[in-house]
Tab-separated table of C-alpha atoms in Angstrom:
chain	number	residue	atom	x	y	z
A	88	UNK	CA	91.313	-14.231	73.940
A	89	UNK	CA	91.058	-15.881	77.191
A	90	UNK	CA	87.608	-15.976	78.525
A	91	UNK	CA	87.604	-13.718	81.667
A	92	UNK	CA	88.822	-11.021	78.991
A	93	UNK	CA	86.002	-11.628	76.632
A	94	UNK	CA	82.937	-11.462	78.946
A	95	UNK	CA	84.663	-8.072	80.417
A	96	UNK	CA	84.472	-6.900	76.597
A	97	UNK	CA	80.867	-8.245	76.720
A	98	UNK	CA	80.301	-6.360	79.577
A	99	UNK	CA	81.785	-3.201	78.053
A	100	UNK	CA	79.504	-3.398	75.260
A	101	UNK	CA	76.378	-3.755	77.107
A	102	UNK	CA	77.211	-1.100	79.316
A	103	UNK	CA	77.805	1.283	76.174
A	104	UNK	CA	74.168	0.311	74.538
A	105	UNK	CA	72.344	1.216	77.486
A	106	UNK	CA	73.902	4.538	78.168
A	107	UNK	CA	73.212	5.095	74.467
A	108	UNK	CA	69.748	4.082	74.751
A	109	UNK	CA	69.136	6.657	77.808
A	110	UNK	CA	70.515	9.260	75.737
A	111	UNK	CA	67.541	8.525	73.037
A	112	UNK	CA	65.356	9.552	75.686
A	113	UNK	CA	65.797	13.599	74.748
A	114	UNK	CA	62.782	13.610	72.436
A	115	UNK	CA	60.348	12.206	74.411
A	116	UNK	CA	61.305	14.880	77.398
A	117	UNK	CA	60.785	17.467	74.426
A	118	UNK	CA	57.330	16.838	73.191
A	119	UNK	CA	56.424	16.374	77.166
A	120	UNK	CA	57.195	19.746	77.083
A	121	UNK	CA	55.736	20.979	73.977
A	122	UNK	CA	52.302	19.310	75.432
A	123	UNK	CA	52.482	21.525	78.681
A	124	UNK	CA	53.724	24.322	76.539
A	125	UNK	CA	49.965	23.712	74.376
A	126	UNK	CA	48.035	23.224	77.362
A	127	UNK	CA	49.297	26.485	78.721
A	128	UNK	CA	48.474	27.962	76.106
A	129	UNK	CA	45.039	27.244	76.003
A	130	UNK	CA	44.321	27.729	79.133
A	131	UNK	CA	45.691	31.306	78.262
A	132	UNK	CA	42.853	31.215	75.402
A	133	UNK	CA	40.602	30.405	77.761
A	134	UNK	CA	41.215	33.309	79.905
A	135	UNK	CA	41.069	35.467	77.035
A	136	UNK	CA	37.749	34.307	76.032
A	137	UNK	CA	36.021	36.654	78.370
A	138	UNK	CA	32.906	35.196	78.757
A	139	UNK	CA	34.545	31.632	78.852
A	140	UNK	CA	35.362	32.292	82.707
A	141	UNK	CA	31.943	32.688	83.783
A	142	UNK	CA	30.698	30.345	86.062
A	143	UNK	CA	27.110	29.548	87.443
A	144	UNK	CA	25.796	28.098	90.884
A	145	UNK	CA	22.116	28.025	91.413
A	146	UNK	CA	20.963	29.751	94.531
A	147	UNK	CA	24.258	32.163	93.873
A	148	UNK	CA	24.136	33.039	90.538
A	149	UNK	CA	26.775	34.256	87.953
A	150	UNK	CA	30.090	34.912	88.762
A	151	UNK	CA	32.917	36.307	86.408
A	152	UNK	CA	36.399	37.290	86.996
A	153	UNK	CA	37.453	41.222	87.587
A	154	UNK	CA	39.059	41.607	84.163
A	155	UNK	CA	35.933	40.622	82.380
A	156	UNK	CA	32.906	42.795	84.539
A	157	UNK	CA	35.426	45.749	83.607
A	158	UNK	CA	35.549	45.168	80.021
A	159	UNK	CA	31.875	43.826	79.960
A	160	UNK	CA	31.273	47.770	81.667
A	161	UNK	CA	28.843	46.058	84.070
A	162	UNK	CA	27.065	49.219	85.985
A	163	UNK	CA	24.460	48.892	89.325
A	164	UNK	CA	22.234	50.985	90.981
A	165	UNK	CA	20.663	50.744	94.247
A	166	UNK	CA	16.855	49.819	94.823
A	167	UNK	CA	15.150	53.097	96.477
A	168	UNK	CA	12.321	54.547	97.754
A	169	UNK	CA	11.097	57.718	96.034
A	170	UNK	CA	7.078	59.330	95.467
A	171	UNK	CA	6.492	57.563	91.603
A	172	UNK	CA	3.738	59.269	89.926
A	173	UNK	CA	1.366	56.347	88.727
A	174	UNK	CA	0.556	56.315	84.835
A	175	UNK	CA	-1.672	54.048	83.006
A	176	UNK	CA	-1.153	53.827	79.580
A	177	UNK	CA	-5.220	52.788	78.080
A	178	UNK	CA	-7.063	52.935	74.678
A	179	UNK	CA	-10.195	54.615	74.211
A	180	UNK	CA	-12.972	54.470	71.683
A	181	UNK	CA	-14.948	57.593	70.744
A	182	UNK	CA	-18.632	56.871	71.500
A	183	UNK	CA	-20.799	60.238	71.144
A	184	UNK	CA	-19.973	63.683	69.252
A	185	UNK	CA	-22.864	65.592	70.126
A	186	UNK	CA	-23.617	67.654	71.891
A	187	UNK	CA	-20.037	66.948	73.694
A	188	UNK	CA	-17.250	64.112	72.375
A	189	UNK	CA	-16.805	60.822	74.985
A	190	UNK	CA	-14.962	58.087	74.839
A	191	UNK	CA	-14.731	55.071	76.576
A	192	UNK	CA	-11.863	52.281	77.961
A	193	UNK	CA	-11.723	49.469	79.715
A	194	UNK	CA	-9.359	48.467	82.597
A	195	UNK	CA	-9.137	46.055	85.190
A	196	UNK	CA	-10.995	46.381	88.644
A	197	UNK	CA	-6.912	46.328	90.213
A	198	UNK	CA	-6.253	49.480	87.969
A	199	UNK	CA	-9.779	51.098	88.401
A	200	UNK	CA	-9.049	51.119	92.421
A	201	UNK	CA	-6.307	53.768	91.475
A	202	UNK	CA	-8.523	56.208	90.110
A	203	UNK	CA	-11.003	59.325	91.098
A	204	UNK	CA	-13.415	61.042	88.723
A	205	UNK	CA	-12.162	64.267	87.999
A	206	UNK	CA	-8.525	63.320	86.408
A	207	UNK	CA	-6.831	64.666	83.723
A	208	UNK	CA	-5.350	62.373	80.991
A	209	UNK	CA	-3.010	63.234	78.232
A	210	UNK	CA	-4.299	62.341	74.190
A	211	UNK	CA	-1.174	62.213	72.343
A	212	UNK	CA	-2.090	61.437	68.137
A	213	UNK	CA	-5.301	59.577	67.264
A	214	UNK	CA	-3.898	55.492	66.880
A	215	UNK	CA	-3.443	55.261	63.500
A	216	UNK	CA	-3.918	59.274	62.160
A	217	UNK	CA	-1.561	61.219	60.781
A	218	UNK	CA	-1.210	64.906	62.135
A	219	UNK	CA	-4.001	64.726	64.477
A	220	UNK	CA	-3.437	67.714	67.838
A	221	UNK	CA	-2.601	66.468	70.719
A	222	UNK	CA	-5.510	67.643	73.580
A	223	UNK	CA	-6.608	66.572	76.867
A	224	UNK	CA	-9.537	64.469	78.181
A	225	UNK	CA	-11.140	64.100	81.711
A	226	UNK	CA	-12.356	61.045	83.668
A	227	UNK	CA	-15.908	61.530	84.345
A	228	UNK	CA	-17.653	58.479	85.133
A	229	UNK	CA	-16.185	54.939	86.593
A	230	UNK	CA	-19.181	52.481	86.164
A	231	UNK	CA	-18.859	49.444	87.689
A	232	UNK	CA	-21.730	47.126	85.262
A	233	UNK	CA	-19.249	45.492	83.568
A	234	UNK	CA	-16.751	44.165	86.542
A	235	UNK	CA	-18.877	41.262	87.856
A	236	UNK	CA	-19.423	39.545	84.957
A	237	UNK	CA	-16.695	40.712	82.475
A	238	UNK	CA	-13.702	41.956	85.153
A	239	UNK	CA	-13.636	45.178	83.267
A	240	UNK	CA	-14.700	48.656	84.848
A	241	UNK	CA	-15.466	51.402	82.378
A	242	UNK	CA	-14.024	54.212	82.442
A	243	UNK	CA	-15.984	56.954	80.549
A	244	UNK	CA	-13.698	60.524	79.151
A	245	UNK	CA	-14.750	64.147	78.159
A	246	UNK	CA	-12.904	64.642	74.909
A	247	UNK	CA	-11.697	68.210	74.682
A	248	UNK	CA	-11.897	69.759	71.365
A	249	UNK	CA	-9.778	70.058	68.786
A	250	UNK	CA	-9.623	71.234	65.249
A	251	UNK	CA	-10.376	68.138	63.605
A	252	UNK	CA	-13.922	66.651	64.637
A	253	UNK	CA	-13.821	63.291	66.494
A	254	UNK	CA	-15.345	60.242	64.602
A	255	UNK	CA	-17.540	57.931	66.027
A	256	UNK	CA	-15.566	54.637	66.636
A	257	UNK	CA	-11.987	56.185	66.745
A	258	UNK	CA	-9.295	54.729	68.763
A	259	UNK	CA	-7.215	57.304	70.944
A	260	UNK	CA	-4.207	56.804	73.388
A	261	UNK	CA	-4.568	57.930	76.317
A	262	UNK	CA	-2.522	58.413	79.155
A	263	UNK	CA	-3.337	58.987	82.580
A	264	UNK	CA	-1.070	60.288	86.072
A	265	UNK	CA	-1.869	60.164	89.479
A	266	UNK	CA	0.190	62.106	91.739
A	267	UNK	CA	2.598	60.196	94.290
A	268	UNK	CA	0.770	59.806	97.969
A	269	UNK	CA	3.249	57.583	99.250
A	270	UNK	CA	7.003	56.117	98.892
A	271	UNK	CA	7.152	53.376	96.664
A	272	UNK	CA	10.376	50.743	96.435
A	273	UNK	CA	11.584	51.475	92.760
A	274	UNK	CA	14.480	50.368	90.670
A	275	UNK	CA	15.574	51.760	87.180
A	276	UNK	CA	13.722	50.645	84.164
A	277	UNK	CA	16.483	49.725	82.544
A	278	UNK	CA	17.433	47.059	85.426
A	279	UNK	CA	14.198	45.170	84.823
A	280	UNK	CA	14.349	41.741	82.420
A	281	UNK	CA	11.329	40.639	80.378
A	282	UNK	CA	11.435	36.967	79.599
A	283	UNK	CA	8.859	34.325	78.475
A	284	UNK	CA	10.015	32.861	82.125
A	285	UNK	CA	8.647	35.975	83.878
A	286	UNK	CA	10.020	39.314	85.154
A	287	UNK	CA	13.391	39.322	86.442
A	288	UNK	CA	16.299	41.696	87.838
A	289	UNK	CA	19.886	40.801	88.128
A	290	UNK	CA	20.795	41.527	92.044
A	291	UNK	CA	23.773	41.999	93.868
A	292	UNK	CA	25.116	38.894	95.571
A	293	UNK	CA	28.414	39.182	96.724
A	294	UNK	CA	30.708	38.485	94.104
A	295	UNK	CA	27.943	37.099	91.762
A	296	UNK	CA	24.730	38.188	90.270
A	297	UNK	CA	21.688	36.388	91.373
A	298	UNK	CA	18.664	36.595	88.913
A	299	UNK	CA	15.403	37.389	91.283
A	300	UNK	CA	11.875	37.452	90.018
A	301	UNK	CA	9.959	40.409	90.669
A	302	UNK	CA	6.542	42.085	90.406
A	303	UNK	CA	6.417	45.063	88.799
A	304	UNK	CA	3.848	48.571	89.353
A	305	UNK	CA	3.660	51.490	88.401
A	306	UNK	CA	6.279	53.283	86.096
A	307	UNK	CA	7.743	56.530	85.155
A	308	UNK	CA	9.802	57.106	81.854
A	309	UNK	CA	12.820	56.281	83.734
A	310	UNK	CA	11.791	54.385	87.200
A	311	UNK	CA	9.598	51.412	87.903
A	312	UNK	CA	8.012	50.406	91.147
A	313	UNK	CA	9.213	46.761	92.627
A	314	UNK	CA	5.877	45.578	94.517
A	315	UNK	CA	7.586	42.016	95.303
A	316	UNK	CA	11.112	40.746	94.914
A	317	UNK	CA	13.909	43.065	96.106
A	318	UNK	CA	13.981	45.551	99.067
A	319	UNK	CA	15.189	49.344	99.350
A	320	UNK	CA	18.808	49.335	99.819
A	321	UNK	CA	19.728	46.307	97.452
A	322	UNK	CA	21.584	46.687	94.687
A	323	UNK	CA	20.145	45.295	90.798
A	324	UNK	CA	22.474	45.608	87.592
A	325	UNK	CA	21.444	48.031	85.216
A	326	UNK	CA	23.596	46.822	82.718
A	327	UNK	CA	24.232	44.947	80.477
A	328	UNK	CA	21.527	42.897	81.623
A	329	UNK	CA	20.853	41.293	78.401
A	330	UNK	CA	24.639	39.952	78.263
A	331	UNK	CA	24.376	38.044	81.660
A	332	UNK	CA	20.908	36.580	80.744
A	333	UNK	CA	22.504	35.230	77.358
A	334	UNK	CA	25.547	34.070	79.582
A	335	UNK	CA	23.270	32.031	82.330
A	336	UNK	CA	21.021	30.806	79.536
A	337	UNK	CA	24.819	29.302	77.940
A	338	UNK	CA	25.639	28.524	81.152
A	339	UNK	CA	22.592	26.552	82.281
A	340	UNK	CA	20.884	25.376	79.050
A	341	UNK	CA	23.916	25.311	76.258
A	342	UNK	CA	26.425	22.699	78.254
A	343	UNK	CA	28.672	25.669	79.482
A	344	UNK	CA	30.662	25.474	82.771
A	345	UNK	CA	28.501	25.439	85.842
A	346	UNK	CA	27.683	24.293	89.056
């Protein structure tokens, strides 16, 4: 074979092997593929995770997308004014029997500002009695002795009677309610977070929900004045306020996504 003819076959040859070689390249194209196929898929896992697409930002709060406040059923309600009976919740100890039952509590000089001689409070069941009647007791006295040295005003009760005689040293519940004299900023009860961190609600803020402290007042069975913290016409989650206090406390403290 003359020479010119064997480096063309040389040639051919080489040519051949590489085209070869690019057509072993299939594979690797395939599990390139396969990896954006996975990654897809988990970010579709991801999205599905519900709570996985929350996101923090301090100063903001917590953000989620639309899908997930719908199935989380997220619900508001909007801070208001409205007349809120005030009701103290106290414990009293029976003192005297004869000739008329009294009872005494103790309360602090903030709470004791609230009151007048001459109201009404409600005895539910004796603490710790079975089957005792209900009755009613009235404020008599508010001596003041105790406040300077102790910070405690007394608070002295006329027991009403009831079928079973009072003992000396019982405990009773007693609740008393002063009616409304002027508007007072409230929010639902259920809106209001107790934490070892303080008092909290969960407040409107744009798209997110922005954790506020607040002080709290007086209270009904459903409705509980705001005396610091949010203002009549903002808007506080009323639930599931639990669920996006467990999802910050991921989010912030548990290495979750946030900003």
């Amino acid at each position: 074979m003359k020479p010119t003819r064997f480096i063309a076959f040389l040639i051919v040859l080489t040519l051949g092997g590489l085209v070869g070689g690019c057509g072993k390249e299939g594979p690797k194209h395939s599990e390139s593929s396969t990896d954006d196929a996975h990654a897809e898929g988990h970010d579709d896992h991801d999205e599905e995770g519900g709570e996985s697409s929350a996101s923090f930002k301090a100063g903001t709060g917590l953000a989620f997308p639309p899908e997930v406040l719908a199935a989380m059923g997220v619900s508001t309600a909007e801070v208001e004014e409205r007349l809120l009976p005030l009701t103290i919740d106290l414990f009293a100890q029976v003192y005297a029997t004869l000739p008329s039952p009294r009872a005494v509590a103790l309360v602090s000089p903030a709470s004791a500002r609230n009151l007048t001689v001459g109201l009404s409070a409600s005895l539910p069941d004796a603490v710790g009695q079975v089957g005792s009647t209900a009755a009613t007791a009235r404020l008599t006295e508010i001596p003041r002795t105790l406040e300077t040295a102790a910070h405690q005003v007394e608070l002295i009760f006329n027991l009403a009677a009831r079928p079973e005689p009072y003992q000396l040293g019982e405990t009773l519940k007693l609740r008393l309610r002063i009616a409304p004299d002027t508007p007072r900023v409230t929010v639902p009860r259920a809106a209001v977070l107790d934490t070892a961190l303080g008092t909290f609600v969960y407040v409107v803020n744009g798209e997110a929900f922005l954790r506020t402290p607040v002080t709290t007042g007086a209270m009904d069975d459903d409705t509980i004045e705001i005396t610091d913290g949010v203002f009549e016409g903002d808007t506080v989650v009323i639930s599931p306020v639990s669920q996006l206090w467990l999802t910050e406390l991921r989010l912030t403290k548990g290495g979750g996504h946030s900003h």
